[in-house]
Amino acid sequence: MSAAADQPLTFIQGGGVVDPVRGAVDPGAGLLVEAGRIIAVGTAGNVRPAGAVTVDVGDAVLVPGFVDAHTHVTIRPGEGDQHQQLQAAPAWQAVRGVANLRRMLGSGVTTARIMTEEHDIDFEFRAAIERGEVAGPRLRVAGRGLSPPGRHGSGPAGVSGPADLRAAVRRIADKGADHIKIFTTGGVSSTGTALTDSNYSGEEISAVVAEAAAAGLTVAAHAHGGAGVDLAVANGVRSIEHGALLTEQNVRAIADSGAWLVLTTTILFHPAGIEAGDAREPAILAKVRAARAAMERTAELVRAAGIRVALGTDSMHGLFGHELQWLVEHGWSPAEALTAATLHGAMVAGTGDAGAFVPGRRADVVALGRDPLDDITAVFDVRAVFSAGHQVVDARGYCRPRPVTADPD
Ligand SMILES: [Zn+2]
C-alpha cells in the first residue's frame, strides 16, 4: 500500500507560519505535506504544485504541534490522591484516559511524554492511538516509574539496590518503553516525603542509567531539589523533572551536566491542580505554598544559567497553554516559550522528527487564531490541529483519531 494513496499531496494554508526559534512569522506561507511529512514551507505560489489538495484554516497561524514533555494518561490532579488514581481498575482508567487524551489533543498537544502509569496502560494507549482507535497525541511511554518501597511514586512495588533496579529497567525496556522514569526525591502531592533528600545513592542511579543506556534509553528523574538533583545529573540522568526547589548549586550542576529541565508549573499554580485535590490536606497545602514561593526564585536562577527547558502539564489535561503563559510571566520571551513547547519538548521526548517546520519532519501542526509571538495567550485559541498531516481537531474542538495509514507514526 503506497502512502500517497492514503493521503494526497496536501497544502496546509492559513495566515502564516510561525518559526519559534527565529521568533518570526512568515505571512502567507503554508506547509506542503506528503505521506505525513513536511516537504516544503512557503507560499502557495512558490511551493504548491498543481493537483495538491489545499486545506485552508483561514487566517489562523500555523505553529509546530506542542510537545507535553511530562504528563500522565490516567490521572486528574484536581480529584486528589494521584497515587490511588494510578491504582484504580484498568477499565476505569481506560475510559478516563480516552477523555484525557482528547483534551490534550484539543489543546494542540501532538506529542506527549508519559511519566508513570500502572497496568502497562500507557503501552496500550500508545498502540491504540497508532491504530486509529483513540484520538490523542503520539505517546512516548515509560511504564511504571522507579522509586524505593514506600516513597512518592512507588505504588505497590518499590524497588531499590543496583541489582534489582537493573532488573526492573530491563523488564520495562523489554516491554518497549521509550524512556525510563526514576523518582530521586519526594513529591509535592504526598505527605511524609522530602523534596530534597535523595531516594537513591549515586551507585543506584548510575546502575539505572547504565542499564537504560544498554537498551538505548535515556533516564528522566523526578526531582525537586537538593541531593536528589545533584546525584541524578552527576550520574547521567538526562532530564530533571519539576525542579521546584532548585538551589544555586543544583542549577549549576544541571547547567554543567547539560541535562534538561522539564518545568511543570500548571499543576502547582493553577487552582484546578494540586490545590483543588490533595491540598485539602493541610500538610500538602503547606508544601504547595512553599513550592510556589520557591519556583519564583528558581525561575530567575534557571534563566540566568541558560538551562534549556521543556514544558509538561503533569496531567493538567487540556491546559498546556498555561505552561507557556507562566514562562512568559517569568521572564522568557514568547518565542522562547514556544521553542520550549515545541523543539525542546521534541528533543526531550526523543522525537527528533517533530517540533519544527523543517522538510522531512512530521506535519504536526496547531493552528492558532492569533500570532502567539505578539501575545502568548493566543495559545489558548486553537482553531485546528494536524497529526502527521491529518486534521484531527476542527475549529469547534471536535477531535477524531488519526486514520491508520502507511504514513510514519
Ligand atoms: Zn508526573
mmCIF file of C-alpha atoms and ligand atoms in Angstrom:
data_model
loop_
_atom_site.group_PDB
_atom_site.id
_atom_site.type_symbol
_atom_site.label_atom_id
_atom_site.label_comp_id
_atom_site.label_asym_id
_atom_site.label_seq_id
_atom_site.Cartn_x
_atom_site.Cartn_y
_atom_site.Cartn_z
ATOM 1 C CA MET A 1 0.000 0.000 0.000
ATOM 2 C CA SER A 2 1.553 3.286 -1.007
ATOM 3 C CA ALA A 3 1.498 6.168 1.444
ATOM 4 C CA ALA A 4 0.419 8.530 -1.297
ATOM 5 C CA ALA A 5 -2.771 6.514 -1.729
ATOM 6 C CA ASP A 6 -3.663 7.247 1.889
ATOM 7 C CA GLN A 7 -3.069 10.964 1.883
ATOM 8 C CA PRO A 8 -2.893 13.043 -1.274
ATOM 9 C CA LEU A 9 -0.231 15.724 -1.579
ATOM 10 C CA THR A 10 -1.661 18.394 0.730
ATOM 11 C CA PHE A 11 -1.017 22.105 1.200
ATOM 12 C CA ILE A 12 -1.970 23.356 4.692
ATOM 13 C CA GLN A 13 -2.628 27.058 4.386
ATOM 14 C CA GLY A 14 -3.507 29.773 6.902
ATOM 15 C CA GLY A 15 -2.449 33.278 7.868
ATOM 16 C CA GLY A 16 1.242 32.377 8.011
ATOM 17 C CA VAL A 17 3.833 30.072 9.524
ATOM 18 C CA VAL A 18 5.432 30.745 12.918
ATOM 19 C CA ASP A 19 9.077 29.825 13.476
ATOM 20 C CA PRO A 20 9.577 29.823 17.262
ATOM 21 C CA VAL A 21 13.369 29.591 17.032
ATOM 22 C CA ARG A 22 13.679 32.678 14.799
ATOM 23 C CA GLY A 23 10.808 34.342 16.655
ATOM 24 C CA ALA A 24 9.227 35.327 13.352
ATOM 25 C CA VAL A 25 6.100 34.747 11.270
ATOM 26 C CA ASP A 26 6.231 34.202 7.516
ATOM 27 C CA PRO A 27 2.911 35.715 6.401
ATOM 28 C CA GLY A 28 1.245 33.859 3.577
ATOM 29 C CA ALA A 29 3.402 30.750 3.963
ATOM 30 C CA GLY A 30 1.951 27.265 4.367
ATOM 31 C CA LEU A 31 3.148 23.663 4.545
ATOM 32 C CA LEU A 32 3.337 21.188 1.675
ATOM 33 C CA VAL A 33 2.813 17.693 3.113
ATOM 34 C CA GLU A 34 3.286 14.242 1.622
ATOM 35 C CA ALA A 35 2.841 10.937 3.459
ATOM 36 C CA GLY A 36 2.647 12.713 6.821
ATOM 37 C CA ARG A 37 5.887 14.654 6.361
ATOM 38 C CA ILE A 38 6.595 18.280 5.509
ATOM 39 C CA ILE A 39 8.250 18.509 2.104
ATOM 40 C CA ALA A 40 8.296 22.298 1.695
ATOM 41 C CA VAL A 41 7.466 25.506 3.594
ATOM 42 C CA GLY A 42 6.469 28.547 1.544
ATOM 43 C CA THR A 43 3.672 30.397 -0.191
ATOM 44 C CA ALA A 44 1.184 28.559 -2.377
ATOM 45 C CA GLY A 45 2.627 30.364 -5.408
ATOM 46 C CA ASN A 46 6.094 29.059 -4.636
ATOM 47 C CA VAL A 47 5.632 25.525 -3.316
ATOM 48 C CA ARG A 48 2.105 24.201 -4.092
ATOM 49 C CA PRO A 49 2.125 22.020 -7.192
ATOM 50 C CA ALA A 50 -0.912 21.699 -9.450
ATOM 51 C CA GLY A 51 -3.156 18.954 -8.135
ATOM 52 C CA ALA A 52 -2.267 19.332 -4.463
ATOM 53 C CA VAL A 53 -5.256 19.324 -2.115
ATOM 54 C CA THR A 54 -5.486 22.571 -0.124
ATOM 55 C CA VAL A 55 -6.649 22.557 3.493
ATOM 56 C CA ASP A 56 -7.364 26.160 4.460
ATOM 57 C CA VAL A 57 -7.577 27.193 8.120
ATOM 58 C CA GLY A 58 -8.470 30.807 7.297
ATOM 59 C CA ASP A 59 -6.310 33.434 8.951
ATOM 60 C CA ALA A 60 -5.129 31.160 11.791
ATOM 61 C CA VAL A 61 -1.334 30.976 12.013
ATOM 62 C CA LEU A 62 0.480 27.623 11.914
ATOM 63 C CA VAL A 63 2.738 26.625 14.818
ATOM 64 C CA PRO A 64 4.563 23.291 15.271
ATOM 65 C CA GLY A 65 2.402 20.910 17.337
ATOM 66 C CA PHE A 66 3.017 21.195 21.074
ATOM 67 C CA VAL A 67 5.001 18.563 22.979
ATOM 68 C CA ASP A 68 3.805 17.950 26.538
ATOM 69 C CA ALA A 69 7.112 16.703 27.906
ATOM 70 C CA HIS A 70 5.791 15.416 31.244
ATOM 71 C CA THR A 71 2.296 14.096 31.748
ATOM 72 C CA HIS A 72 0.219 11.018 32.549
ATOM 73 C CA VAL A 73 -2.714 9.469 30.698
ATOM 74 C CA THR A 74 -4.986 8.493 33.569
ATOM 75 C CA ILE A 75 -4.526 10.995 36.419
ATOM 76 C CA ARG A 76 -6.623 14.109 37.172
ATOM 77 C CA PRO A 77 -4.771 16.084 39.877
ATOM 78 C CA GLY A 78 -7.799 18.151 40.931
ATOM 79 C CA GLU A 79 -9.529 14.961 42.134
ATOM 80 C CA GLY A 80 -6.782 14.291 44.693
ATOM 81 C CA ASP A 81 -4.812 11.202 45.750
ATOM 82 C CA GLN A 82 -2.956 10.755 42.496
ATOM 83 C CA HIS A 83 -1.245 7.586 43.751
ATOM 84 C CA GLN A 84 -4.627 5.992 44.391
ATOM 85 C CA GLN A 85 -5.864 7.099 40.967
ATOM 86 C CA LEU A 86 -2.951 5.189 39.403
ATOM 87 C CA GLN A 87 -4.083 2.035 41.208
ATOM 88 C CA ALA A 88 -7.725 2.221 40.034
ATOM 89 C CA ALA A 89 -9.168 -0.597 37.934
ATOM 90 C CA PRO A 90 -7.722 -0.667 34.400
ATOM 91 C CA ALA A 91 -11.137 -0.427 32.711
ATOM 92 C CA TRP A 92 -11.966 2.724 34.674
ATOM 93 C CA GLN A 93 -8.592 4.210 33.827
ATOM 94 C CA ALA A 94 -9.073 3.358 30.151
ATOM 95 C CA VAL A 95 -12.395 5.210 29.984
ATOM 96 C CA ARG A 96 -10.948 8.299 31.646
ATOM 97 C CA GLY A 97 -7.738 8.099 29.649
ATOM 98 C CA VAL A 98 -9.723 8.378 26.414
ATOM 99 C CA ALA A 99 -11.231 11.672 27.616
ATOM 100 C CA ASN A 100 -7.891 12.973 28.927
ATOM 101 C CA LEU A 101 -6.131 12.256 25.627
ATOM 102 C CA ARG A 102 -8.855 14.127 23.737
ATOM 103 C CA ARG A 103 -8.337 17.175 25.930
ATOM 104 C CA MET A 104 -4.590 17.062 25.280
ATOM 105 C CA LEU A 105 -5.094 16.885 21.527
ATOM 106 C CA GLY A 106 -7.709 19.652 21.604
ATOM 107 C CA SER A 107 -5.193 21.981 23.280
ATOM 108 C CA GLY A 108 -2.689 21.483 20.453
ATOM 109 C CA VAL A 109 -0.548 18.757 22.063
ATOM 110 C CA THR A 110 0.517 16.358 19.286
ATOM 111 C CA THR A 111 3.226 14.504 21.248
ATOM 112 C CA ALA A 112 3.078 13.547 24.930
ATOM 113 C CA ARG A 113 5.804 12.019 27.076
ATOM 114 C CA ILE A 114 4.117 9.782 29.667
ATOM 115 C CA MET A 115 5.890 9.628 33.012
ATOM 116 C CA THR A 116 4.413 6.706 35.002
ATOM 117 C CA GLU A 117 1.334 4.551 34.651
ATOM 118 C CA GLU A 118 0.213 1.258 36.147
ATOM 119 C CA HIS A 119 -1.147 -1.847 34.367
ATOM 120 C CA ASP A 120 1.076 -1.050 31.306
ATOM 121 C CA ILE A 121 -1.845 1.103 30.238
ATOM 122 C CA ASP A 122 0.443 3.662 28.566
ATOM 123 C CA PHE A 123 1.800 0.970 26.223
ATOM 124 C CA GLU A 124 -1.771 0.018 25.292
ATOM 125 C CA PHE A 125 -2.801 3.633 24.684
ATOM 126 C CA ARG A 126 0.296 4.233 22.545
ATOM 127 C CA ALA A 127 -0.797 1.312 20.359
ATOM 128 C CA ALA A 128 -4.469 2.338 20.325
ATOM 129 C CA ILE A 129 -3.593 5.830 19.064
ATOM 130 C CA GLU A 130 -1.252 4.428 16.402
ATOM 131 C CA ARG A 131 -4.024 2.089 15.223
ATOM 132 C CA GLY A 132 -6.605 4.869 14.978
ATOM 133 C CA GLU A 133 -8.770 3.530 17.825
ATOM 134 C CA VAL A 134 -8.437 6.607 20.048
ATOM 135 C CA ALA A 135 -7.892 10.329 19.410
ATOM 136 C CA GLY A 136 -4.761 11.587 21.127
ATOM 137 C CA PRO A 137 -1.185 12.795 20.804
ATOM 138 C CA ARG A 138 1.580 10.427 19.751
ATOM 139 C CA LEU A 139 2.793 8.920 23.033
ATOM 140 C CA ARG A 140 6.274 8.184 24.375
ATOM 141 C CA VAL A 141 5.925 5.875 27.371
ATOM 142 C CA ALA A 142 7.832 4.724 30.459
ATOM 143 C CA GLY A 143 5.560 2.182 32.156
ATOM 144 C CA ARG A 144 5.935 2.229 35.930
ATOM 145 C CA GLY A 145 8.471 4.713 37.321
ATOM 146 C CA LEU A 146 11.142 3.511 39.735
ATOM 147 C CA SER A 147 11.006 4.573 43.381
ATOM 148 C CA PRO A 148 12.101 2.879 46.614
ATOM 149 C CA PRO A 149 9.415 0.969 48.591
ATOM 150 C CA GLY A 150 7.005 3.314 50.343
ATOM 151 C CA ARG A 151 8.235 6.504 48.670
ATOM 152 C CA HIS A 152 6.461 9.019 46.412
ATOM 153 C CA GLY A 153 5.691 7.308 43.103
ATOM 154 C CA SER A 154 6.478 3.772 44.249
ATOM 155 C CA GLY A 155 2.920 2.443 44.083
ATOM 156 C CA PRO A 156 2.623 -1.154 45.254
ATOM 157 C CA ALA A 157 6.085 -2.193 44.133
ATOM 158 C CA GLY A 158 9.025 -0.034 45.099
ATOM 159 C CA VAL A 159 12.485 -1.072 44.036
ATOM 160 C CA SER A 160 15.959 -0.337 45.375
ATOM 161 C CA GLY A 161 19.505 -1.700 45.208
ATOM 162 C CA PRO A 162 21.576 -1.688 41.999
ATOM 163 C CA ALA A 163 20.799 -5.292 41.015
ATOM 164 C CA ASP A 164 17.020 -5.016 41.462
ATOM 165 C CA LEU A 165 16.990 -1.629 39.718
ATOM 166 C CA ARG A 166 18.884 -3.069 36.755
ATOM 167 C CA ALA A 167 16.396 -5.947 36.527
ATOM 168 C CA ALA A 168 13.455 -3.504 36.694
ATOM 169 C CA VAL A 169 14.927 -1.375 33.890
ATOM 170 C CA ARG A 170 15.377 -4.484 31.726
ATOM 171 C CA ARG A 171 11.733 -5.508 32.306
ATOM 172 C CA ILE A 172 10.445 -2.054 31.358
ATOM 173 C CA ALA A 173 12.731 -1.855 28.314
ATOM 174 C CA ASP A 174 11.625 -5.320 27.148
ATOM 175 C CA LYS A 175 8.017 -4.111 27.118
ATOM 176 C CA GLY A 176 9.007 -1.443 24.598
ATOM 177 C CA ALA A 177 9.406 1.655 26.772
ATOM 178 C CA ASP A 178 10.674 4.842 25.127
ATOM 179 C CA HIS A 179 12.460 6.117 28.262
ATOM 180 C CA ILE A 180 12.943 5.264 31.948
ATOM 181 C CA LYS A 181 11.457 7.309 34.807
ATOM 182 C CA ILE A 182 13.041 7.374 38.240
ATOM 183 C CA PHE A 183 11.973 9.283 41.364
ATOM 184 C CA THR A 184 15.049 10.668 43.119
ATOM 185 C CA THR A 185 13.145 12.903 45.579
ATOM 186 C CA GLY A 186 9.726 13.003 47.190
ATOM 187 C CA GLY A 187 6.790 14.908 45.726
ATOM 188 C CA VAL A 188 4.553 17.867 46.499
ATOM 189 C CA SER A 189 1.296 15.889 46.414
ATOM 190 C CA SER A 190 2.158 13.370 49.138
ATOM 191 C CA THR A 191 2.940 13.654 52.825
ATOM 192 C CA GLY A 192 5.999 12.305 54.586
ATOM 193 C CA THR A 193 8.227 12.571 51.502
ATOM 194 C CA ALA A 194 11.071 15.086 51.496
ATOM 195 C CA LEU A 195 11.517 17.215 48.391
ATOM 196 C CA THR A 196 15.295 17.492 48.629
ATOM 197 C CA ASP A 197 16.723 14.247 50.114
ATOM 198 C CA SER A 198 17.864 11.689 47.586
ATOM 199 C CA ASN A 199 15.818 8.486 47.348
ATOM 200 C CA TYR A 200 18.720 6.680 45.731
ATOM 201 C CA SER A 201 22.509 6.528 46.102
ATOM 202 C CA GLY A 202 24.781 7.563 43.252
ATOM 203 C CA GLU A 203 25.548 3.893 42.690
ATOM 204 C CA GLU A 204 21.852 3.057 42.299
ATOM 205 C CA ILE A 205 21.198 5.929 39.887
ATOM 206 C CA SER A 206 24.276 5.036 37.893
ATOM 207 C CA ALA A 207 23.057 1.415 37.623
ATOM 208 C CA VAL A 208 19.701 2.623 36.243
ATOM 209 C CA VAL A 209 21.364 4.941 33.715
ATOM 210 C CA ALA A 210 23.812 2.254 32.544
ATOM 211 C CA GLU A 211 21.137 -0.423 32.152
ATOM 212 C CA ALA A 212 18.856 2.019 30.318
ATOM 213 C CA ALA A 213 21.704 3.066 28.013
ATOM 214 C CA ALA A 214 22.385 -0.597 27.204
ATOM 215 C CA ALA A 215 18.778 -0.752 25.955
ATOM 216 C CA GLY A 216 19.149 2.523 24.035
ATOM 217 C CA LEU A 217 17.051 4.507 26.511
ATOM 218 C CA THR A 218 17.572 7.724 28.478
ATOM 219 C CA VAL A 219 16.544 8.342 32.088
ATOM 220 C CA ALA A 220 14.325 11.121 33.446
ATOM 221 C CA ALA A 221 14.413 11.936 37.162
ATOM 222 C CA HIS A 222 11.508 13.314 39.151
ATOM 223 C CA ALA A 223 13.471 15.639 41.460
ATOM 224 C CA HIS A 224 12.631 18.901 43.196
ATOM 225 C CA GLY A 225 15.974 19.904 44.670
ATOM 226 C CA GLY A 226 18.950 19.136 46.888
ATOM 227 C CA ALA A 227 20.930 15.904 46.709
ATOM 228 C CA GLY A 228 18.234 14.203 44.607
ATOM 229 C CA VAL A 229 19.055 16.622 41.765
ATOM 230 C CA ASP A 230 22.843 16.686 42.178
ATOM 231 C CA LEU A 231 23.219 12.896 42.336
ATOM 232 C CA ALA A 232 20.876 12.428 39.373
ATOM 233 C CA VAL A 233 22.758 14.718 36.988
ATOM 234 C CA ALA A 234 26.180 13.599 38.276
ATOM 235 C CA ASN A 235 25.238 10.024 37.358
ATOM 236 C CA GLY A 236 23.970 10.653 33.851
ATOM 237 C CA VAL A 237 20.247 11.347 34.136
ATOM 238 C CA ARG A 238 19.210 13.268 31.011
ATOM 239 C CA SER A 239 16.406 15.396 32.464
ATOM 240 C CA ILE A 240 15.300 16.765 35.800
ATOM 241 C CA GLU A 241 11.513 16.846 36.076
ATOM 242 C CA HIS A 242 9.740 19.590 38.121
ATOM 243 C CA GLY A 243 12.721 21.182 39.947
ATOM 244 C CA ALA A 244 10.563 23.422 42.139
ATOM 245 C CA LEU A 245 13.164 23.814 44.895
ATOM 246 C CA LEU A 246 16.389 24.102 42.930
ATOM 247 C CA THR A 247 19.280 25.746 44.786
ATOM 248 C CA GLU A 248 22.069 27.704 43.124
ATOM 249 C CA GLN A 249 24.212 24.576 43.483
ATOM 250 C CA ASN A 250 21.521 22.443 41.780
ATOM 251 C CA VAL A 251 21.211 24.897 38.912
ATOM 252 C CA ARG A 252 24.995 24.877 38.395
ATOM 253 C CA ALA A 253 25.018 21.067 38.457
ATOM 254 C CA ILE A 254 22.255 20.887 35.828
ATOM 255 C CA ALA A 255 23.935 23.522 33.645
ATOM 256 C CA ASP A 256 27.344 21.797 33.872
ATOM 257 C CA SER A 257 25.909 18.376 33.007
ATOM 258 C CA GLY A 258 23.901 19.637 30.023
ATOM 259 C CA ALA A 259 20.772 17.944 31.392
ATOM 260 C CA TRP A 260 17.324 19.269 30.504
ATOM 261 C CA LEU A 261 14.886 20.793 32.965
ATOM 262 C CA VAL A 262 11.225 19.957 32.415
ATOM 263 C CA LEU A 263 9.095 22.514 34.238
ATOM 264 C CA THR A 264 5.594 21.576 35.363
ATOM 265 C CA THR A 265 4.088 24.765 36.778
ATOM 266 C CA THR A 266 0.388 24.420 35.930
ATOM 267 C CA ILE A 267 -0.225 21.585 38.399
ATOM 268 C CA LEU A 268 1.406 23.707 41.102
ATOM 269 C CA PHE A 269 -0.072 27.143 40.329
ATOM 270 C CA HIS A 270 -3.439 26.501 38.637
ATOM 271 C CA PRO A 271 -6.410 26.448 41.048
ATOM 272 C CA ALA A 272 -7.635 23.218 39.418
ATOM 273 C CA GLY A 273 -4.314 21.466 40.167
ATOM 274 C CA ILE A 274 -2.967 20.071 43.449
ATOM 275 C CA GLU A 275 -4.697 22.968 45.220
ATOM 276 C CA ALA A 276 -8.111 21.543 44.298
ATOM 277 C CA GLY A 277 -7.154 17.967 45.199
ATOM 278 C CA ASP A 278 -4.512 16.735 47.631
ATOM 279 C CA ALA A 279 -4.002 20.199 49.161
ATOM 280 C CA ARG A 280 -7.191 19.732 51.164
ATOM 281 C CA GLU A 281 -4.653 18.066 53.478
ATOM 282 C CA PRO A 282 -3.009 20.977 55.401
ATOM 283 C CA ALA A 283 0.490 19.440 55.230
ATOM 284 C CA ILE A 284 0.230 19.266 51.439
ATOM 285 C CA LEU A 285 -1.200 22.788 51.163
ATOM 286 C CA ALA A 286 1.881 23.993 53.078
ATOM 287 C CA LYS A 287 4.108 22.128 50.602
ATOM 288 C CA VAL A 288 2.263 23.703 47.659
ATOM 289 C CA ARG A 289 2.710 27.202 49.091
ATOM 290 C CA ALA A 290 6.410 26.636 49.799
ATOM 291 C CA ALA A 291 6.978 25.194 46.325
ATOM 292 C CA ARG A 292 5.158 28.129 44.672
ATOM 293 C CA ALA A 293 7.304 30.637 46.530
ATOM 294 C CA ALA A 294 10.480 28.693 45.684
ATOM 295 C CA MET A 295 9.529 28.485 41.978
ATOM 296 C CA GLU A 296 9.704 32.275 41.660
ATOM 297 C CA ARG A 297 13.376 32.198 42.689
ATOM 298 C CA THR A 298 14.042 29.010 40.693
ATOM 299 C CA ALA A 299 12.805 30.734 37.536
ATOM 300 C CA GLU A 300 15.379 33.516 37.965
ATOM 301 C CA LEU A 301 18.223 31.063 38.604
ATOM 302 C CA VAL A 302 17.295 28.857 35.660
ATOM 303 C CA ARG A 303 17.061 31.817 33.279
ATOM 304 C CA ALA A 304 20.356 33.269 34.493
ATOM 305 C CA ALA A 305 22.125 29.915 33.993
ATOM 306 C CA GLY A 306 20.691 29.498 30.487
ATOM 307 C CA ILE A 307 19.388 25.994 31.236
ATOM 308 C CA ARG A 308 17.333 24.557 28.393
ATOM 309 C CA VAL A 309 13.752 23.931 29.461
ATOM 310 C CA ALA A 310 10.846 21.911 28.134
ATOM 311 C CA LEU A 311 7.284 22.016 29.483
ATOM 312 C CA GLY A 312 4.866 19.499 30.967
ATOM 313 C CA THR A 313 1.339 19.747 32.345
ATOM 314 C CA ASP A 314 1.805 16.760 34.680
ATOM 315 C CA SER A 315 -1.769 15.621 33.974
ATOM 316 C CA MET A 316 -3.445 19.047 33.714
ATOM 317 C CA HIS A 317 -5.015 17.775 30.500
ATOM 318 C CA GLY A 318 -6.052 20.483 28.069
ATOM 319 C CA LEU A 319 -4.214 23.240 29.952
ATOM 320 C CA PHE A 320 -0.847 23.108 28.171
ATOM 321 C CA GLY A 321 -1.166 26.797 27.218
ATOM 322 C CA HIS A 322 -0.759 27.716 30.888
ATOM 323 C CA GLU A 323 2.778 26.315 30.825
ATOM 324 C CA LEU A 324 3.761 28.827 28.128
ATOM 325 C CA GLN A 325 1.910 31.658 29.836
ATOM 326 C CA TRP A 326 3.752 31.005 33.131
ATOM 327 C CA LEU A 327 7.140 31.118 31.375
ATOM 328 C CA VAL A 328 6.333 34.451 29.733
ATOM 329 C CA GLU A 329 5.140 35.847 33.057
ATOM 330 C CA HIS A 330 8.527 34.827 34.493
ATOM 331 C CA GLY A 331 10.838 36.493 32.000
ATOM 332 C CA TRP A 332 11.005 34.206 28.968
ATOM 333 C CA SER A 333 10.036 35.746 25.621
ATOM 334 C CA PRO A 334 7.038 34.329 23.727
ATOM 335 C CA ALA A 335 9.485 32.911 21.161
ATOM 336 C CA GLU A 336 11.466 31.155 23.909
ATOM 337 C CA ALA A 337 8.276 29.778 25.456
ATOM 338 C CA LEU A 338 7.136 28.463 22.057
ATOM 339 C CA THR A 339 10.557 26.886 21.479
ATOM 340 C CA ALA A 340 10.337 25.160 24.877
ATOM 341 C CA ALA A 341 6.855 23.918 23.944
ATOM 342 C CA THR A 342 7.862 22.559 20.542
ATOM 343 C CA LEU A 343 11.506 21.971 19.553
ATOM 344 C CA HIS A 344 12.824 21.481 23.081
ATOM 345 C CA GLY A 345 9.938 19.204 24.010
ATOM 346 C CA ALA A 346 10.619 17.074 20.946
ATOM 347 C CA MET A 347 14.312 16.820 21.875
ATOM 348 C CA VAL A 348 13.498 15.780 25.457
ATOM 349 C CA ALA A 349 10.888 13.276 24.281
ATOM 350 C CA GLY A 350 13.328 11.737 21.801
ATOM 351 C CA THR A 351 11.023 12.595 18.889
ATOM 352 C CA GLY A 352 13.537 14.451 16.754
ATOM 353 C CA ASP A 353 11.191 14.130 13.779
ATOM 354 C CA ALA A 354 8.744 16.618 15.363
ATOM 355 C CA GLY A 355 8.945 20.068 16.949
ATOM 356 C CA ALA A 356 9.810 22.218 13.915
ATOM 357 C CA PHE A 357 8.607 23.003 10.412
ATOM 358 C CA VAL A 358 11.560 21.553 8.548
ATOM 359 C CA PRO A 359 11.307 19.380 5.410
ATOM 360 C CA GLY A 360 11.402 15.721 6.441
ATOM 361 C CA ARG A 361 9.739 16.252 9.808
ATOM 362 C CA ARG A 362 6.213 15.196 10.711
ATOM 363 C CA ALA A 363 3.456 17.599 9.769
ATOM 364 C CA ASP A 364 2.272 18.042 13.368
ATOM 365 C CA VAL A 365 0.592 21.438 13.422
ATOM 366 C CA VAL A 366 -1.538 23.601 15.681
ATOM 367 C CA ALA A 367 -3.401 26.494 14.039
ATOM 368 C CA LEU A 368 -3.919 29.460 16.398
ATOM 369 C CA GLY A 369 -6.412 32.289 15.932
ATOM 370 C CA ARG A 370 -3.765 34.954 16.606
ATOM 371 C CA ASP A 371 0.009 35.365 16.498
ATOM 372 C CA PRO A 372 1.426 33.952 19.774
ATOM 373 C CA LEU A 373 4.655 35.940 19.331
ATOM 374 C CA ASP A 374 2.591 39.125 19.903
ATOM 375 C CA ASP A 375 0.533 37.765 22.776
ATOM 376 C CA ILE A 376 1.231 34.349 24.273
ATOM 377 C CA THR A 377 -2.426 33.898 25.312
ATOM 378 C CA ALA A 378 -3.048 33.141 21.616
ATOM 379 C CA VAL A 379 -2.019 29.561 22.510
ATOM 380 C CA PHE A 380 -5.461 29.119 24.094
ATOM 381 C CA ASP A 381 -7.155 29.974 20.763
ATOM 382 C CA VAL A 382 -6.777 26.626 18.967
ATOM 383 C CA ARG A 383 -8.568 26.526 15.588
ATOM 384 C CA ALA A 384 -7.250 23.238 14.196
ATOM 385 C CA VAL A 385 -4.739 20.506 14.968
ATOM 386 C CA PHE A 386 -2.980 18.205 12.496
ATOM 387 C CA SER A 387 -1.181 14.969 13.339
ATOM 388 C CA ALA A 388 1.217 13.787 10.608
ATOM 389 C CA GLY A 389 -0.707 15.870 8.086
ATOM 390 C CA HIS A 390 -4.212 14.671 9.018
ATOM 391 C CA GLN A 391 -6.610 17.154 10.591
ATOM 392 C CA VAL A 392 -7.601 15.654 13.953
ATOM 393 C CA VAL A 393 -9.200 18.707 15.647
ATOM 394 C CA ASP A 394 -11.510 21.236 13.989
ATOM 395 C CA ALA A 395 -12.496 24.809 14.885
ATOM 396 C CA ARG A 396 -15.340 23.594 17.123
ATOM 397 C CA GLY A 397 -12.922 21.414 19.096
ATOM 398 C CA TYR A 398 -14.225 18.165 17.622
ATOM 399 C CA CYS A 399 -11.428 15.543 17.881
ATOM 400 C CA ARG A 400 -11.009 12.376 15.880
ATOM 401 C CA PRO A 401 -8.337 9.666 15.765
ATOM 402 C CA ARG A 402 -5.633 9.996 13.139
ATOM 403 C CA PRO A 403 -6.595 7.494 10.442
ATOM 404 C CA VAL A 404 -4.392 4.437 10.033
ATOM 405 C CA THR A 405 -2.168 4.898 7.004
ATOM 406 C CA ALA A 406 1.194 3.790 5.747
ATOM 407 C CA ASP A 407 2.458 7.213 6.859
ATOM 408 C CA PRO A 408 5.094 7.493 9.581
ATOM 409 C CA ASP A 409 3.936 7.065 13.184
HETATM 410 ZN ZN ZN B 1 4.320 13.458 36.930
#
